[in-house]
């Protein structure tokens, strides 16, 4: 029995150590990356459904890893959240967005708001608002040029803190989007609790809207709800002209998706904004 126990322990530690090693090395790499600022932001335009005008953009982070190249946020944001590194990353993103806006202001370009995705941990920070105000002041950025996106998942984890943060952010003049709308457990009740400005219909519904009657009805219902609550709707992940056509019929205000543009690097983004071009 002792022998067996020993073997089991060996097996257990073996597999544990691989996982732990992977996590540990990524986590320690991530710490270095924060110091070295080994991240880049891509920007995905948000477009007026009817006119095709670029009305805003979403900042999406990528980790520029020295060995692995660009790592998707889906890979490292969860590690950052678990290891308490997320707040430093969030604040870095906010500062970069302010810097880019400053650049656009200085070149006299037609500027649009840029949104930043915030995790539950960051929303719960007492110094979130002062930090944001600090960056806005440092770079001379009007609050309406910054927007915040929070997911329903964030609301579950940080309900009270999120309610108060949303109220304060809106008071300052920063618009809020409820991201991945429809994927949570209590999407509708959140509309009552959180007075957001935009809801972003999750890509999964847009993807299957034309093949699933249920998903089509969900997208339709979300538009009715939004109208009732006086909210603007953004459809995420629009990839085809057929989807666009249907969304126009539903009077969807804004769309984001590969059909118009993938997330693009800063240089391309500056070009698009300075041309004030229609995509
Ligand atoms: P999200 O906020 O829902 O962002 C939309 C994701 O969908 C992005 O993936 C975007 O590239 C992708 N996407 C946009 N249009 C299309 C389309 O037409 N088709 C398809 N297939 N995909 C499309 P990305 O950039 O990999 O980001 C993934 C998630 O990582 C984001 O989902 C967001 O939750 C998180 N994330 C990204 N940047 C940050 C950040 O700075 N902070 C935090 N906390 N999370 C971030
Ligand atoms: Ca988002
Ligand atoms: Ca989303
Ligand atoms: Ca998502």
XYZ file of C-alpha atoms and ligand atoms in Angstrom:
328
model
C 0.000 0.000 0.000
C 2.879 2.268 0.815
C 4.456 1.522 -2.548
C 1.225 2.380 -4.343
C 0.874 5.593 -2.441
C 4.347 6.578 -3.369
C 3.755 5.879 -7.048
C 0.570 7.826 -7.005
C 2.306 10.731 -5.412
C 5.008 10.629 -8.045
C 2.475 10.615 -10.842
C 0.557 13.388 -9.225
C 3.528 15.631 -8.689
C 4.804 14.887 -12.167
C 1.685 16.122 -13.913
C 1.243 18.894 -11.403
C 4.758 20.111 -11.946
C 4.295 20.390 -15.705
C 1.171 22.459 -15.256
C 2.720 24.490 -12.488
C 5.838 25.006 -14.531
C 3.872 26.202 -17.555
C 1.843 28.557 -15.423
C 4.824 29.689 -13.413
C 6.995 30.378 -16.427
C 4.201 32.252 -18.198
C 3.492 34.180 -15.028
C 7.126 35.125 -14.530
C 7.397 35.968 -18.251
C 4.318 38.119 -17.817
C 5.933 39.999 -14.942
C 8.917 40.719 -17.168
C 6.627 41.717 -20.022
C 4.967 44.318 -17.807
C 8.336 45.815 -16.876
C 9.490 45.811 -20.503
C 6.065 46.855 -21.832
C 6.108 43.921 -24.251
C 2.510 44.501 -25.297
C 0.843 46.076 -28.243
C -2.670 47.290 -28.804
C -4.704 46.570 -31.861
C -7.754 48.634 -32.641
C -10.985 47.387 -34.124
C -13.252 50.052 -35.627
C -16.887 50.312 -34.556
C -18.915 51.369 -37.544
C -22.260 53.084 -38.050
C -24.429 50.338 -39.557
C -26.178 52.620 -42.031
C -23.400 54.998 -43.117
C -20.280 52.865 -42.670
C -18.589 55.718 -40.798
C -16.048 54.768 -38.156
C -17.565 56.075 -34.923
C -15.284 54.475 -32.340
C -12.711 51.720 -31.849
C -11.977 49.001 -29.320
C -8.459 48.566 -27.958
C -7.448 44.889 -27.899
C -4.195 43.869 -26.251
C -1.613 41.399 -27.587
C 1.474 40.169 -25.769
C 4.560 40.447 -27.915
C 6.467 37.508 -26.390
C 10.198 37.327 -27.214
C 9.985 33.587 -28.027
C 6.376 32.835 -28.889
C 5.524 35.989 -30.821
C 2.104 37.559 -30.458
C 0.034 35.864 -27.760
C -3.735 36.305 -27.737
C -5.396 37.992 -24.757
C -7.591 34.909 -24.384
C -4.371 33.069 -23.411
C -2.764 35.476 -20.983
C -5.520 37.666 -19.532
C -6.780 34.753 -17.365
C -3.204 34.227 -16.072
C -2.899 37.942 -15.404
C -6.190 37.851 -13.507
C -5.108 34.903 -11.358
C -1.702 36.335 -10.563
C -2.825 39.863 -9.709
C -1.013 41.342 -12.669
C -4.181 42.389 -14.450
C -4.490 45.846 -12.892
C -1.048 46.887 -14.087
C -2.007 45.687 -17.565
C -5.367 47.493 -17.461
C -3.704 50.743 -16.445
C -1.071 50.305 -19.166
C -3.855 49.922 -21.756
C -5.671 53.014 -20.502
C -2.469 55.037 -20.659
C -1.654 53.833 -24.193
C -5.134 54.777 -25.363
C -4.692 58.258 -23.862
C -1.322 58.563 -25.635
C -2.825 57.602 -28.983
C -5.669 60.062 -28.513
C -3.145 62.786 -27.672
C -1.293 61.996 -30.911
C -4.531 62.253 -32.887
C -5.470 65.519 -31.211
C -2.056 66.970 -32.024
C -2.263 66.008 -35.672
C -5.653 67.687 -35.831
C -7.444 64.550 -36.854
C -11.064 63.734 -36.460
C -10.987 61.751 -33.241
C -13.291 58.952 -32.134
C -13.680 57.384 -28.696
C -11.616 54.284 -27.941
C -12.898 51.622 -25.561
C -10.871 49.593 -23.083
C -11.851 46.179 -21.683
C -11.675 46.039 -17.892
C -11.624 42.902 -15.741
C -13.596 42.475 -12.539
C -10.477 42.888 -10.389
C -9.725 46.273 -11.893
C -13.326 47.439 -11.554
C -13.133 46.652 -7.824
C -10.108 48.864 -7.256
C -10.809 51.918 -5.168
C -8.196 53.888 -7.102
C -9.663 53.096 -10.539
C -11.396 56.446 -10.992
C -8.513 58.595 -9.655
C -6.091 56.694 -11.891
C -8.247 57.221 -14.975
C -8.696 60.914 -14.138
C -4.955 61.197 -13.695
C -4.236 59.822 -17.184
C -6.924 61.968 -18.779
C -5.404 65.036 -17.195
C -1.801 64.091 -17.937
C -2.526 63.647 -21.648
C -5.188 66.327 -21.901
C -7.919 63.951 -23.038
C -11.651 64.670 -22.793
C -13.410 61.867 -20.868
C -15.742 61.205 -23.785
C -12.771 59.943 -25.831
C -12.392 56.997 -23.467
C -14.962 54.240 -23.069
C -15.050 51.195 -20.833
C -16.282 47.699 -21.690
C -17.277 45.276 -18.982
C -18.667 41.797 -19.426
C -21.600 40.219 -17.679
C -19.121 37.877 -16.094
C -17.499 40.894 -14.465
C -20.861 41.924 -13.063
C -21.272 38.549 -11.376
C -17.856 38.776 -9.746
C -17.975 42.415 -8.760
C -21.589 43.465 -8.687
C -21.544 46.160 -6.000
C -18.201 47.574 -7.053
C -19.280 47.552 -10.694
C -22.496 49.444 -9.958
C -20.625 52.190 -8.171
C -17.793 52.315 -10.730
C -20.275 52.577 -13.610
C -22.093 55.420 -11.915
C -18.891 57.331 -11.287
C -17.488 56.731 -14.756
C -20.693 57.946 -16.347
C -20.702 61.012 -14.113
C -17.236 61.852 -15.423
C -18.496 61.437 -18.986
C -17.044 58.037 -19.847
C -19.474 55.772 -21.708
C -19.898 52.150 -20.678
C -20.587 49.087 -22.799
C -22.017 45.852 -21.487
C -19.889 43.356 -23.422
C -20.726 39.806 -24.559
C -24.388 40.557 -23.945
C -26.682 37.538 -23.814
C -24.089 35.040 -22.642
C -24.594 35.531 -18.897
C -27.207 34.224 -16.532
C -29.048 37.433 -15.869
C -28.494 39.660 -18.842
C -31.887 41.303 -18.592
C -31.791 42.034 -14.880
C -28.407 43.670 -15.390
C -29.972 46.230 -17.685
C -31.992 47.402 -14.728
C -29.081 47.469 -12.288
C -26.385 48.876 -14.517
C -27.228 51.961 -16.459
C -24.853 51.372 -19.339
C -24.764 53.268 -22.634
C -24.191 50.393 -25.050
C -24.877 46.711 -25.174
C -22.676 44.576 -27.351
C -24.463 41.499 -28.639
C -22.117 38.568 -28.295
C -20.608 37.250 -31.519
C -22.097 33.772 -30.982
C -25.621 35.113 -31.651
C -24.545 37.071 -34.720
C -22.699 34.049 -36.095
C -25.737 31.780 -35.943
C -28.444 34.417 -36.437
C -29.113 33.403 -40.048
C -29.173 29.654 -39.446
C -30.864 29.407 -36.067
C -34.391 30.712 -35.639
C -33.789 30.932 -31.872
C -30.687 33.054 -32.230
C -32.443 35.299 -34.727
C -35.200 35.852 -32.155
C -32.625 36.554 -29.444
C -30.944 39.209 -31.578
C -34.348 40.691 -32.364
C -35.367 40.689 -28.688
C -32.144 42.344 -27.627
C -32.912 45.170 -30.054
C -36.402 45.590 -28.604
C -35.002 45.569 -25.076
C -32.378 48.123 -25.991
C -35.037 50.375 -27.457
C -37.070 50.117 -24.268
C -34.048 50.974 -22.153
C -32.838 53.659 -24.557
C -29.515 51.920 -25.178
C -27.391 51.740 -28.292
C -26.698 48.301 -29.724
C -23.377 47.107 -31.107
C -23.338 43.789 -32.979
C -20.040 41.970 -32.480
C -18.360 39.664 -34.960
C -20.212 40.668 -38.123
C -18.517 38.720 -40.904
C -20.928 38.589 -43.830
C -23.016 41.000 -45.893
C -26.066 38.824 -45.157
C -25.610 39.442 -41.437
C -25.193 43.148 -42.108
C -28.380 43.235 -44.167
C -30.361 41.568 -41.391
C -28.883 43.904 -38.767
C -29.864 46.906 -40.857
C -33.439 45.604 -40.942
C -33.366 45.414 -37.148
C -32.130 49.014 -36.975
C -28.941 47.895 -35.252
C -26.950 51.060 -34.558
C -23.364 49.888 -34.760
C -21.379 46.898 -35.882
C -17.913 45.549 -35.296
C -16.458 42.645 -37.185
C -14.170 41.257 -39.833
C -16.593 42.322 -42.576
C -15.487 45.909 -42.010
C -12.155 45.446 -40.341
C -10.129 43.065 -38.247
C -8.327 44.625 -35.285
C -5.491 46.649 -36.852
C -2.197 47.969 -35.520
C -1.674 51.528 -34.338
C -0.177 52.742 -37.609
C -3.116 51.507 -39.666
C -5.541 52.838 -37.098
C -4.008 56.318 -37.200
C -4.224 56.211 -40.984
C -7.892 55.271 -40.981
C -8.781 57.966 -38.483
C -6.730 60.674 -40.168
C -8.384 59.913 -43.508
C -11.709 59.897 -41.689
C -12.386 57.232 -44.217
C -15.326 54.964 -44.641
C -14.213 51.376 -44.492
P -13.969 40.871 -26.631
O -13.873 42.058 -25.755
O -15.300 40.247 -26.803
O -13.336 41.314 -28.017
C -13.801 40.875 -29.279
C -12.949 39.728 -29.811
O -13.543 39.222 -31.006
C -11.540 40.144 -30.213
O -10.680 39.032 -29.986
C -11.684 40.403 -31.697
O -10.472 40.292 -32.410
C -12.641 39.307 -32.081
N -13.430 39.631 -33.276
C -13.880 40.840 -33.685
N -14.590 40.750 -34.821
C -14.599 39.439 -35.157
C -15.181 38.699 -36.251
O -15.843 39.230 -37.155
N -14.989 37.344 -36.252
C -14.254 36.714 -35.276
N -14.108 35.391 -35.365
N -13.699 37.385 -34.222
C -13.872 38.731 -34.183
P -9.282 39.211 -29.210
O -8.623 40.478 -29.648
O -8.535 37.936 -29.374
O -9.709 39.392 -27.707
C -10.314 38.354 -26.988
C -10.806 38.812 -25.641
O -9.716 39.169 -24.791
C -11.671 40.067 -25.716
O -12.984 39.715 -26.103
C -11.572 40.575 -24.297
O -12.464 39.888 -23.461
C -10.158 40.173 -23.917
N -9.275 41.352 -24.000
C -8.694 41.906 -25.088
N -7.954 42.993 -24.744
C -8.098 43.144 -23.400
C -7.594 44.094 -22.429
O -6.876 45.059 -22.735
N -7.965 43.888 -21.126
C -8.774 42.854 -20.755
N -9.086 42.725 -19.445
N -9.264 41.961 -21.624
C -8.936 42.100 -22.936
Ca -14.872 43.982 -25.590
Ca -17.372 40.939 -26.687
Ca -15.830 37.860 -25.672
